[in-house]
Tab-separated table of N, CA and C in Angstrom:
chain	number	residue	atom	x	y	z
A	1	UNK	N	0.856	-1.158	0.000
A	1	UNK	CA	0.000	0.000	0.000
A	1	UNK	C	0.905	1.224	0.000
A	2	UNK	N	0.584	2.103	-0.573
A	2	UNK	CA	0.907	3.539	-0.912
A	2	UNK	C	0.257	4.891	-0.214
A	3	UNK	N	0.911	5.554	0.610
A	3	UNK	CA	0.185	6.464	1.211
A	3	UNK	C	0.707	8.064	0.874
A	4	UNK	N	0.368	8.938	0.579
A	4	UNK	CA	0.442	10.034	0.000
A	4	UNK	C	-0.613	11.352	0.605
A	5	UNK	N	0.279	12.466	0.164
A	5	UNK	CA	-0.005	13.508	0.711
A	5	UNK	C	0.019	14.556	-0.163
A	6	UNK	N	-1.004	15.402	-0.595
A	6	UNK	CA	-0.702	16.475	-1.720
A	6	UNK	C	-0.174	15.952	-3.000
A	7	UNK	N	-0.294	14.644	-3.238
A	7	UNK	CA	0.278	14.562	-4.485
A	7	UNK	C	1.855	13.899	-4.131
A	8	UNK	N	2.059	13.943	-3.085
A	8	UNK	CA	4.042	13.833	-2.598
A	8	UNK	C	3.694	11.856	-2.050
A	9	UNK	N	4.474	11.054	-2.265
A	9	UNK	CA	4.587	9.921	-1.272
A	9	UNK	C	5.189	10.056	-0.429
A	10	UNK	N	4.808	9.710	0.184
A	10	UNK	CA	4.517	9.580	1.589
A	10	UNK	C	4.994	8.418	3.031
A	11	UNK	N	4.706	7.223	2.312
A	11	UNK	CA	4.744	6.196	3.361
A	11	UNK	C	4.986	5.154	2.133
A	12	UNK	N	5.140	3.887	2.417
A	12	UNK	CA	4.891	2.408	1.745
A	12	UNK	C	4.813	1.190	2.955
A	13	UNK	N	3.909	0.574	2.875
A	13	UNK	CA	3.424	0.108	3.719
A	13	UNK	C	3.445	-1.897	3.152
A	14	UNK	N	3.652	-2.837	3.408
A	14	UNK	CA	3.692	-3.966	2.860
A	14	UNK	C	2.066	-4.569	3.658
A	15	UNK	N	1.160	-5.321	2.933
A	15	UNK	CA	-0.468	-5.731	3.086
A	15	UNK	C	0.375	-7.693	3.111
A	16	UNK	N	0.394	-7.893	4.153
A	16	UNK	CA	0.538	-9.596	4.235
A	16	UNK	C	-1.220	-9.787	3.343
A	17	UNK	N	-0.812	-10.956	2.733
A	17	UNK	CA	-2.397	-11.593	2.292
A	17	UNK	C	-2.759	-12.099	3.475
A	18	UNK	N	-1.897	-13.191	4.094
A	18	UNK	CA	-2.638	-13.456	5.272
A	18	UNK	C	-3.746	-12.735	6.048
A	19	UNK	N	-3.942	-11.555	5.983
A	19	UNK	CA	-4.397	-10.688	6.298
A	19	UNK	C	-5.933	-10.643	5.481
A	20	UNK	N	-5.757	-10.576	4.501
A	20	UNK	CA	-6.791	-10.457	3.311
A	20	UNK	C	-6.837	-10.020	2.135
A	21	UNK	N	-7.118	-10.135	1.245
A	21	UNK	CA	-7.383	-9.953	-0.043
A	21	UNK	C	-7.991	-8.857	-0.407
A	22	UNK	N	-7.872	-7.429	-0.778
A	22	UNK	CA	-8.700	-6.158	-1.313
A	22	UNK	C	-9.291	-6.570	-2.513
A	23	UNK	N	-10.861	-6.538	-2.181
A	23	UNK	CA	-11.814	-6.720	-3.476
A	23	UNK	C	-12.225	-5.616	-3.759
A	24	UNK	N	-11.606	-5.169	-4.424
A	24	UNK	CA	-12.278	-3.700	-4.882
A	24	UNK	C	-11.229	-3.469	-6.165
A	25	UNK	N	-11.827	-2.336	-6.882
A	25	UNK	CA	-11.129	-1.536	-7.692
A	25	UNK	C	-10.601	-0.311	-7.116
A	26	UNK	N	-9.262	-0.174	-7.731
A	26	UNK	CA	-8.888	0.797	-7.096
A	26	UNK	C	-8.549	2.433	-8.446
A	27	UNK	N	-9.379	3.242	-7.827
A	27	UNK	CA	-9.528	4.408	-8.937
A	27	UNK	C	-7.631	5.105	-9.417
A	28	UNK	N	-7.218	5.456	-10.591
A	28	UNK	CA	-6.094	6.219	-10.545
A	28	UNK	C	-5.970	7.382	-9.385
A	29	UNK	N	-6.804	7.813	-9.196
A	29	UNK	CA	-6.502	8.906	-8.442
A	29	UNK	C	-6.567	8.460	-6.812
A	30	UNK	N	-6.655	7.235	-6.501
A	30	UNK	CA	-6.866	6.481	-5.333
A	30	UNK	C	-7.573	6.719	-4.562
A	31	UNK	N	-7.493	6.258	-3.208
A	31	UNK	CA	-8.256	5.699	-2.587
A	31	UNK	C	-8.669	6.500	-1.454
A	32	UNK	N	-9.218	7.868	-1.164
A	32	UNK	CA	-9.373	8.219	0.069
A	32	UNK	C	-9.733	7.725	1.267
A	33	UNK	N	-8.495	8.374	2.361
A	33	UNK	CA	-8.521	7.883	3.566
A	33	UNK	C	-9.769	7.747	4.751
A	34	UNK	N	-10.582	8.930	3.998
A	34	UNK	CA	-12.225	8.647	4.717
A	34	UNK	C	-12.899	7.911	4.507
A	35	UNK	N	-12.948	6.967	2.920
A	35	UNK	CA	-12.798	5.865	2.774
A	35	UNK	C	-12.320	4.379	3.146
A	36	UNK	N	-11.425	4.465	3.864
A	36	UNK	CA	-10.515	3.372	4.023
A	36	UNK	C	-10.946	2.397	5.261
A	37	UNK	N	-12.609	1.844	5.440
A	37	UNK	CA	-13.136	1.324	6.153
A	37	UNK	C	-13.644	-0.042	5.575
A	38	UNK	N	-12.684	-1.582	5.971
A	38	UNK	CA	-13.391	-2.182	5.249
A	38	UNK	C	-14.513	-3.860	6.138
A	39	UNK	N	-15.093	-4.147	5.592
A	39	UNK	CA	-15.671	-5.296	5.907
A	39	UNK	C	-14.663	-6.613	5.379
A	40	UNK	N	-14.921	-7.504	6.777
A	40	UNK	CA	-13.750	-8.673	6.561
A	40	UNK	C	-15.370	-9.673	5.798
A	41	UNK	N	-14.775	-10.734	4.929
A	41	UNK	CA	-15.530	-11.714	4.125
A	41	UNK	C	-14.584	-12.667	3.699
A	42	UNK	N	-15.304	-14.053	4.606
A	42	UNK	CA	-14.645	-15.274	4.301
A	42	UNK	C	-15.522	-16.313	3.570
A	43	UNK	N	-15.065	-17.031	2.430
A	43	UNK	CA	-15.277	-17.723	1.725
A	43	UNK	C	-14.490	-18.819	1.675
A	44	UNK	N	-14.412	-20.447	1.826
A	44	UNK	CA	-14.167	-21.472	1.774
A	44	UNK	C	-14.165	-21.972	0.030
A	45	UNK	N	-13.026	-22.309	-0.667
A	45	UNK	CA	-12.651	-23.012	-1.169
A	45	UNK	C	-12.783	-23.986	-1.523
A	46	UNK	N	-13.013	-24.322	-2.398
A	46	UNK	CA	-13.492	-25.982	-2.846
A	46	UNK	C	-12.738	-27.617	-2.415
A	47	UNK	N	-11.076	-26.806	-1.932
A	47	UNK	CA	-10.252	-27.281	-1.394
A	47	UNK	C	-10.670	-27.310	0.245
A	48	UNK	N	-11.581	-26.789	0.695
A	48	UNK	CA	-11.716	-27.053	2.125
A	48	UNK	C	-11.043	-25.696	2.674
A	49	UNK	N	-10.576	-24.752	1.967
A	49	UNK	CA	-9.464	-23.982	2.654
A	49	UNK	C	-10.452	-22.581	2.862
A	50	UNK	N	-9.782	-21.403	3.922
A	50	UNK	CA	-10.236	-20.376	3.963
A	50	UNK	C	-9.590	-19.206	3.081
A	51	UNK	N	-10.817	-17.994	2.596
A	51	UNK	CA	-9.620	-16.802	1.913
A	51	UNK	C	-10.677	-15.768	2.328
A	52	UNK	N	-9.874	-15.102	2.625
A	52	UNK	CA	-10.023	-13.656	3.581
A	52	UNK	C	-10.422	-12.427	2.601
A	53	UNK	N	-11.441	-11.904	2.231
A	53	UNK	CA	-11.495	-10.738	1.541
A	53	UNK	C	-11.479	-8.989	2.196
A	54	UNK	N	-11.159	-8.398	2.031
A	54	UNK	CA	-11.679	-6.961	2.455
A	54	UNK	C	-12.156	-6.136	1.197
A	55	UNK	N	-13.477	-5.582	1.806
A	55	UNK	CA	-14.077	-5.309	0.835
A	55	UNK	C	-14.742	-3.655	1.284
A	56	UNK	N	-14.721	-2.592	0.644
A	56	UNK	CA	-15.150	-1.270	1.283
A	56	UNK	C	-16.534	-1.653	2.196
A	57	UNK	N	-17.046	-0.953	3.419
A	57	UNK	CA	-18.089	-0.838	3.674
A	57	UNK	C	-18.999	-0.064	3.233
């Protein structure tokens, strides 16, 4: 993840998947931070396995 300020970067941040998966599109002009609230969603695998989504609220 990429965090920015005025146009300047800012931060870089590394997203483990373990964590979850971002289902969303993400716009060029990104992602505002008043935005940045998401709902966790788990779905099971045909393999028996779990995968973690985050998805905007």
């Amino acid at each position: 993840m990429m965090f920015g300020l005025h146009g300047q970067l800012t931060h870089i941040e590394l997203h483990a998947l373990a964590n979850g998966q971002f289902d969303m599109q993400i716009p060029p002009e990104g992602f505002p931070k008043s935005n940045a609230v998401f709902r966790v969603r788990r779905s099971t695998t045909g393999a028996g396995q779990d995968a973690i989504f985050l998805e905007p609220k």
